[in-house]
Amino acid sequence: MPGLLYLFSMTSRDTTRFLDRARHVLSIEATAIENIAQRLDAPFSEACALMLACTGRIVVTGMGKSGHVARKIAATMSSTGSPALFLHPAEAAHGDLGMITPQDVVLALSYSGESDELLTILPSLKRIGVPLIAMTGNSKSTLAREAHVWLDSAVEQEACPLNLAPTASTTVALALGDALAVAMLEERDFSAEDFAHSHPGGSLGRRLLIRVSDVMRQGDDLPTVHLDTPLRDALMEISRKGLGMTAVMDQNNALAGIFTDGDLRRALDRGVDVHHTRVLEVMTPNPITIEAGKLAAEAVRIMEERRIGALLVTEGGKLAGALNMHDLLRARVV
């Protein structure tokens, strides 16, 4: 295993050399993005306006490394409220061009602006009558000249020491794509809930879609006692329901307080007699609550900030349920 042998033989000088090279690359790419940010002008806004007015889809295309970036830009736009797809320009010339309609907008990436595969489909795009946005590093390139809007993605140098491998240029193109997607997201008033509907799977979707009402305990599973309930009986209710607390209701069946295991510890420290003490005397009034319609992730935030293990849930000012951190863990919100 020569790779492992090399790893074990590395010296501090080797480590320093690798780190110096990495920092140099990141510095070049960071500078390239800063320069692009300073050069942004009206064409960027025009590109956003074209895509926002699009009643079809944003078709993002590019060849080689630009194609990889184009695919990611299309994915980002689709997940942030701007329906988009990636079209491979070589496949487009062999039938996939039929995916494009006059209602679409095409965003074409090519650093040189002279990619053969893109230039081949230019006449067809003209015939379809689709608006074309070009992202290139050369304003005089064929692609830039034929586009309705040209986005400048030029960089002073690549991070590659040979100044050949697309590095800084692809980073800039990717950042410009993100800038387009986020600018449109804000213009569309795209919300966290909208984002969640595009990401229903995984922890992100759970955090953004699951609401307190989906995980709270209610009905017979909700621990409740009344103000005059003996502390002994309140402890039995807590034990039966397994939430580590119980809601305390007044004579009108409105929420009056909460009694938790923390309240119990404080009561025992004072020498309270569990057989002759009413829960009214040891409960915490005005408990922290959350509305049933709130996101479950908000319940997590409240419990972490307040350092509590359970939370009462209300709906329309009335007690509707309760949950604890274990419920949120089971729902994989945490």
Short mmCIF file of C-alpha atoms in Angstrom, two decimals:
data_model
loop_
_atom_site.label_atom_id
_atom_site.label_comp_id
_atom_site.label_asym_id
_atom_site.label_seq_id
_atom_site.Cartn_x
_atom_site.Cartn_y
_atom_site.Cartn_z
CA MET A 1 0.00 0.00 0.00
CA PRO A 2 2.27 2.77 -1.27
CA GLY A 3 -0.24 5.48 -0.36
CA LEU A 4 -0.17 4.55 3.32
CA LEU A 5 3.61 4.25 3.27
CA TYR A 6 3.85 7.79 1.91
CA LEU A 7 1.45 9.01 4.59
CA PHE A 8 3.55 7.52 7.38
CA SER A 9 6.75 8.97 5.89
CA MET A 10 5.41 12.55 5.66
CA THR A 11 7.49 15.21 7.37
CA SER A 12 6.42 18.52 8.85
CA ARG A 13 7.92 20.15 5.77
CA ASP A 14 5.58 18.10 3.56
CA THR A 15 2.59 19.15 5.67
CA THR A 16 3.54 22.81 5.47
CA ARG A 17 3.97 22.58 1.69
CA PHE A 18 0.52 21.09 1.17
CA LEU A 19 -1.12 23.65 3.44
CA ASP A 20 0.65 26.54 1.74
CA ARG A 21 -0.56 25.33 -1.66
CA ALA A 22 -4.11 24.92 -0.42
CA ARG A 23 -4.17 28.41 1.10
CA HIS A 24 -2.82 29.83 -2.16
CA VAL A 25 -5.61 28.16 -4.14
CA LEU A 26 -8.32 29.36 -1.76
CA SER A 27 -6.90 32.88 -1.80
CA ILE A 28 -6.98 33.03 -5.62
CA GLU A 29 -10.56 31.76 -5.74
CA ALA A 30 -11.74 34.10 -2.97
CA THR A 31 -10.18 37.06 -4.80
CA ALA A 32 -11.86 35.99 -8.05
CA ILE A 33 -15.28 35.99 -6.37
CA GLU A 34 -14.63 39.39 -4.77
CA ASN A 35 -13.67 40.83 -8.17
CA ILE A 36 -16.83 39.47 -9.79
CA ALA A 37 -18.95 40.94 -7.00
CA GLN A 38 -17.46 44.37 -7.68
CA ARG A 39 -18.09 44.05 -11.42
CA LEU A 40 -21.76 43.05 -11.15
CA ASP A 41 -23.92 45.50 -13.08
CA ALA A 42 -27.18 45.88 -15.00
CA PRO A 43 -26.91 42.63 -17.04
CA PHE A 44 -27.20 40.61 -13.81
CA SER A 45 -30.52 42.33 -13.03
CA GLU A 46 -31.64 41.81 -16.63
CA ALA A 47 -30.87 38.09 -16.34
CA CYS A 48 -32.91 37.88 -13.13
CA ALA A 49 -35.83 39.71 -14.76
CA LEU A 50 -35.78 37.35 -17.76
CA MET A 51 -35.82 34.27 -15.55
CA LEU A 52 -38.49 35.65 -13.21
CA ALA A 53 -40.73 36.38 -16.21
CA CYS A 54 -40.22 32.86 -17.55
CA THR A 55 -43.46 30.86 -17.65
CA GLY A 56 -41.63 27.66 -18.57
CA ARG A 57 -38.35 26.44 -17.12
CA ILE A 58 -34.83 27.73 -16.87
CA VAL A 59 -32.73 25.42 -19.03
CA VAL A 60 -29.11 25.45 -17.84
CA THR A 61 -26.48 24.03 -20.16
CA GLY A 62 -22.73 23.73 -20.43
CA MET A 63 -20.01 21.33 -21.54
CA GLY A 64 -17.23 19.70 -19.53
CA LYS A 65 -16.50 21.36 -16.18
CA SER A 66 -18.98 24.12 -17.06
CA GLY A 67 -21.57 21.37 -17.51
CA HIS A 68 -20.96 20.08 -13.97
CA VAL A 69 -21.43 23.61 -12.65
CA ALA A 70 -24.54 24.09 -14.82
CA ARG A 71 -26.07 20.92 -13.39
CA LYS A 72 -25.58 22.21 -9.85
CA ILE A 73 -27.01 25.65 -10.72
CA ALA A 74 -30.12 23.99 -12.17
CA ALA A 75 -30.53 21.93 -9.00
CA THR A 76 -30.16 25.01 -6.77
CA MET A 77 -32.67 27.01 -8.78
CA SER A 78 -35.21 24.17 -8.75
CA SER A 79 -34.99 23.83 -4.98
CA THR A 80 -35.43 27.57 -4.40
CA GLY A 81 -38.58 28.25 -6.37
CA SER A 82 -37.29 28.64 -9.94
CA PRO A 83 -38.09 25.47 -11.95
CA ALA A 84 -34.96 24.52 -13.87
CA LEU A 85 -33.35 21.59 -15.61
CA PHE A 86 -29.92 20.71 -16.94
CA LEU A 87 -29.53 20.03 -20.67
CA HIS A 88 -26.37 18.37 -21.98
CA PRO A 89 -25.47 20.36 -25.13
CA ALA A 90 -24.12 17.33 -27.00
CA GLU A 91 -27.31 15.38 -26.31
CA ALA A 92 -29.32 18.45 -27.28
CA ALA A 93 -27.87 18.26 -30.78
CA HIS A 94 -29.14 14.67 -31.02
CA GLY A 95 -32.77 15.11 -30.03
CA ASP A 96 -32.86 16.52 -26.50
CA LEU A 97 -33.33 20.01 -27.91
CA GLY A 98 -36.99 19.03 -28.05
CA MET A 99 -37.07 19.62 -24.29
CA ILE A 100 -36.88 23.38 -24.88
CA THR A 101 -40.05 25.39 -25.53
CA PRO A 102 -40.52 29.10 -26.40
CA GLN A 103 -41.70 29.66 -22.83
CA ASP A 104 -38.29 28.69 -21.44
CA VAL A 105 -35.11 30.67 -20.79
CA VAL A 106 -31.68 29.21 -21.55
CA LEU A 107 -28.66 29.90 -19.34
CA ALA A 108 -25.51 28.74 -21.16
CA LEU A 109 -22.12 28.41 -19.44
CA SER A 110 -18.82 28.38 -21.30
CA TYR A 111 -15.73 30.18 -20.04
CA SER A 112 -14.32 30.63 -23.54
CA GLY A 113 -17.75 31.22 -25.06
CA GLU A 114 -16.65 29.08 -28.00
CA SER A 115 -17.69 25.59 -26.91
CA ASP A 116 -18.45 23.69 -30.14
CA GLU A 117 -21.38 21.82 -28.62
CA LEU A 118 -23.06 25.04 -27.51
CA LEU A 119 -22.41 26.87 -30.78
CA THR A 120 -23.94 23.94 -32.67
CA ILE A 121 -27.31 24.41 -30.99
CA LEU A 122 -27.32 28.22 -31.16
CA PRO A 123 -29.19 28.40 -34.51
CA SER A 124 -31.87 26.07 -33.15
CA LEU A 125 -32.27 28.22 -30.03
CA LYS A 126 -32.72 31.23 -32.30
CA ARG A 127 -35.40 29.42 -34.29
CA ILE A 128 -37.26 28.43 -31.13
CA GLY A 129 -37.11 32.06 -30.04
CA VAL A 130 -35.99 31.30 -26.52
CA PRO A 131 -34.19 34.07 -24.55
CA LEU A 132 -30.51 33.24 -24.09
CA ILE A 133 -28.35 34.25 -21.13
CA ALA A 134 -24.64 33.56 -21.58
CA MET A 135 -22.17 33.25 -18.72
CA THR A 136 -18.67 33.50 -20.20
CA GLY A 137 -15.27 35.00 -19.49
CA ASN A 138 -15.03 36.65 -22.90
CA SER A 139 -17.40 39.44 -23.94
CA LYS A 140 -16.32 39.12 -27.58
CA SER A 141 -16.97 35.39 -27.80
CA THR A 142 -19.61 33.99 -30.15
CA LEU A 143 -21.82 32.88 -27.28
CA ALA A 144 -21.66 36.30 -25.60
CA ARG A 145 -22.43 38.15 -28.85
CA GLU A 146 -25.43 35.96 -29.67
CA ALA A 147 -26.95 36.14 -26.18
CA HIS A 148 -29.70 38.47 -25.10
CA VAL A 149 -27.81 39.00 -21.81
CA TRP A 150 -24.11 38.40 -21.14
CA LEU A 151 -22.89 37.69 -17.62
CA ASP A 152 -19.20 38.37 -17.08
CA SER A 153 -17.43 35.45 -15.36
CA ALA A 154 -13.84 36.35 -16.27
CA VAL A 155 -11.03 35.66 -13.79
CA GLU A 156 -7.49 37.02 -13.77
CA GLN A 157 -5.97 33.58 -13.25
CA GLU A 158 -6.88 30.01 -12.52
CA ALA A 159 -5.82 28.50 -9.21
CA CYS A 160 -4.06 25.80 -11.21
CA PRO A 161 -0.29 26.59 -11.31
CA LEU A 162 -0.36 25.90 -15.07
CA ASN A 163 -3.27 28.33 -15.43
CA LEU A 164 -5.07 25.63 -17.39
CA ALA A 165 -7.41 23.52 -15.22
CA PRO A 166 -10.77 25.25 -14.63
CA THR A 167 -10.61 26.16 -10.93
CA ALA A 168 -11.15 29.84 -10.14
CA SER A 169 -13.34 30.17 -13.24
CA THR A 170 -15.67 27.33 -12.24
CA THR A 171 -15.83 28.65 -8.67
CA VAL A 172 -16.91 32.06 -10.00
CA ALA A 173 -19.51 30.48 -12.30
CA LEU A 174 -20.92 28.47 -9.40
CA ALA A 175 -21.05 31.56 -7.17
CA LEU A 176 -22.80 33.56 -9.91
CA GLY A 177 -25.35 30.78 -10.26
CA ASP A 178 -25.96 30.88 -6.51
CA ALA A 179 -26.33 34.67 -6.70
CA LEU A 180 -28.96 34.34 -9.44
CA ALA A 181 -30.87 31.67 -7.53
CA VAL A 182 -30.91 33.58 -4.23
CA ALA A 183 -31.76 36.92 -5.88
CA MET A 184 -34.80 35.27 -7.47
CA LEU A 185 -35.67 33.44 -4.25
CA GLU A 186 -35.96 36.74 -2.41
CA GLU A 187 -37.92 38.35 -5.24
CA ARG A 188 -40.42 35.47 -5.15
CA ASP A 189 -40.79 35.77 -1.33
CA PHE A 190 -39.81 32.11 -1.19
CA SER A 191 -40.35 30.92 2.41
CA ALA A 192 -38.82 28.21 4.58
CA GLU A 193 -42.05 26.24 4.14
CA ASP A 194 -41.77 26.51 0.36
CA PHE A 195 -38.20 25.25 0.65
CA ALA A 196 -39.34 22.33 2.78
CA HIS A 197 -41.81 21.17 0.12
CA SER A 198 -38.86 20.79 -2.25
CA HIS A 199 -36.89 18.87 0.41
CA PRO A 200 -39.33 16.45 2.07
CA GLY A 201 -36.67 13.79 2.64
CA GLY A 202 -33.97 13.69 5.26
CA SER A 203 -33.46 15.76 8.39
CA LEU A 204 -33.92 19.06 6.55
CA GLY A 205 -37.43 18.14 5.40
CA ARG A 206 -38.36 16.86 8.85
CA ARG A 207 -37.19 20.04 10.54
CA LEU A 208 -39.09 22.23 8.10
CA LEU A 209 -42.28 20.21 7.67
CA ILE A 210 -43.07 18.50 10.98
CA ARG A 211 -45.21 20.60 13.28
CA VAL A 212 -45.77 20.36 17.00
CA SER A 213 -49.26 18.95 16.39
CA ASP A 214 -47.68 16.03 14.51
CA VAL A 215 -45.63 14.83 17.49
CA MET A 216 -47.45 16.06 20.61
CA ARG A 217 -49.25 13.75 22.99
CA GLN A 218 -52.93 14.42 23.44
CA GLY A 219 -56.16 12.88 24.70
CA ASP A 220 -55.61 10.08 27.20
CA ASP A 221 -51.82 10.38 26.74
CA LEU A 222 -51.81 13.97 28.01
CA PRO A 223 -51.03 14.20 31.75
CA THR A 224 -53.39 16.57 33.60
CA VAL A 225 -54.39 17.16 37.22
CA HIS A 226 -56.36 19.90 39.00
CA LEU A 227 -55.19 22.53 41.45
CA ASP A 228 -56.56 20.64 44.48
CA THR A 229 -55.08 17.29 43.42
CA PRO A 230 -52.88 15.81 46.18
CA LEU A 231 -49.21 15.79 45.26
CA ARG A 232 -49.21 12.00 45.64
CA ASP A 233 -51.83 11.64 42.90
CA ALA A 234 -49.98 14.10 40.66
CA LEU A 235 -46.89 11.90 40.94
CA MET A 236 -48.98 8.89 39.91
CA GLU A 237 -50.24 10.81 36.84
CA ILE A 238 -46.66 11.74 35.87
CA SER A 239 -45.58 8.12 36.26
CA ARG A 240 -48.50 6.78 34.16
CA LYS A 241 -48.05 9.21 31.27
CA GLY A 242 -44.23 9.14 31.20
CA LEU A 243 -43.62 12.77 30.26
CA GLY A 244 -41.81 13.82 33.41
CA MET A 245 -44.45 16.46 34.14
CA THR A 246 -48.17 17.16 34.27
CA ALA A 247 -50.33 20.12 33.32
CA VAL A 248 -52.31 21.67 36.17
CA MET A 249 -55.86 22.84 35.37
CA ASP A 250 -58.10 25.26 37.29
CA GLN A 251 -61.79 24.88 38.14
CA ASN A 252 -62.73 26.11 34.65
CA ASN A 253 -60.44 23.53 33.07
CA ALA A 254 -58.06 26.24 31.90
CA LEU A 255 -54.31 25.83 32.12
CA ALA A 256 -53.07 27.16 35.48
CA GLY A 257 -49.57 25.75 35.73
CA ILE A 258 -47.19 22.83 35.33
CA PHE A 259 -45.67 20.41 37.79
CA THR A 260 -42.38 18.81 36.72
CA ASP A 261 -39.77 16.50 38.17
CA GLY A 262 -37.76 19.65 38.88
CA ASP A 263 -40.62 21.03 40.98
CA LEU A 264 -40.72 17.69 42.81
CA ARG A 265 -37.01 17.87 43.69
CA ARG A 266 -37.41 21.38 45.03
CA ALA A 267 -40.47 20.34 47.05
CA LEU A 268 -38.65 17.36 48.59
CA ASP A 269 -35.70 19.59 49.46
CA ARG A 270 -38.16 21.69 51.51
CA GLY A 271 -39.45 18.59 53.28
CA VAL A 272 -42.92 18.71 51.71
CA ASP A 273 -45.28 15.87 52.67
CA VAL A 274 -46.45 14.28 49.39
CA HIS A 275 -49.58 12.88 51.09
CA HIS A 276 -50.94 16.15 52.49
CA THR A 277 -49.72 18.75 49.99
CA ARG A 278 -51.82 19.94 47.07
CA VAL A 279 -50.17 20.33 43.68
CA LEU A 280 -51.25 24.01 43.77
CA GLU A 281 -48.63 24.62 46.48
CA VAL A 282 -45.64 23.28 44.53
CA MET A 283 -46.47 23.82 40.85
CA THR A 284 -44.94 26.42 38.51
CA PRO A 285 -47.63 28.92 37.39
CA ASN A 286 -47.69 30.54 33.93
CA PRO A 287 -45.77 27.73 32.23
CA ILE A 288 -43.87 28.07 28.97
CA THR A 289 -46.05 26.85 26.09
CA ILE A 290 -45.95 26.52 22.31
CA GLU A 291 -48.76 26.69 19.76
CA ALA A 292 -49.70 23.41 18.08
CA GLY A 293 -49.21 24.90 14.60
CA LYS A 294 -45.58 25.85 15.20
CA LEU A 295 -42.73 23.88 13.66
CA ALA A 296 -41.40 21.10 15.86
CA ALA A 297 -37.94 22.60 15.35
CA GLU A 298 -39.18 25.69 17.23
CA ALA A 299 -40.06 23.45 20.18
CA VAL A 300 -36.50 22.13 20.15
CA ARG A 301 -35.15 25.69 20.21
CA ILE A 302 -37.36 26.70 23.14
CA MET A 303 -36.45 23.66 25.20
CA GLU A 304 -32.75 24.12 24.56
CA GLU A 305 -32.83 27.86 25.36
CA ARG A 306 -34.93 27.41 28.52
CA ARG A 307 -33.15 24.19 29.50
CA ILE A 308 -36.38 22.30 29.99
CA GLY A 309 -37.19 18.74 29.00
CA ALA A 310 -40.90 19.04 28.21
CA LEU A 311 -43.33 21.59 26.82
CA LEU A 312 -47.09 22.13 27.03
CA VAL A 313 -48.92 22.77 23.76
CA THR A 314 -51.81 25.18 23.33
CA GLU A 315 -54.29 25.85 20.56
CA GLY A 316 -56.48 28.91 20.64
CA GLY A 317 -55.35 29.60 24.21
CA LYS A 318 -56.44 26.17 25.45
CA LEU A 319 -54.30 23.18 26.41
CA ALA A 320 -54.05 20.85 23.40
CA GLY A 321 -51.15 18.54 24.17
CA ALA A 322 -47.64 18.10 25.49
CA LEU A 323 -44.31 16.80 24.28
CA ASN A 324 -40.81 16.18 25.52
CA MET A 325 -37.40 15.84 23.94
CA HIS A 326 -37.86 12.08 23.51
CA ASP A 327 -40.91 12.70 21.31
CA LEU A 328 -38.82 15.02 19.12
CA LEU A 329 -35.99 12.50 18.99
CA ARG A 330 -38.39 9.77 17.88
CA ALA A 331 -39.68 12.06 15.12
CA ARG A 332 -36.01 12.67 14.17
CA VAL A 333 -36.47 16.42 14.40
CA VAL A 334 -33.43 16.66 16.67
#
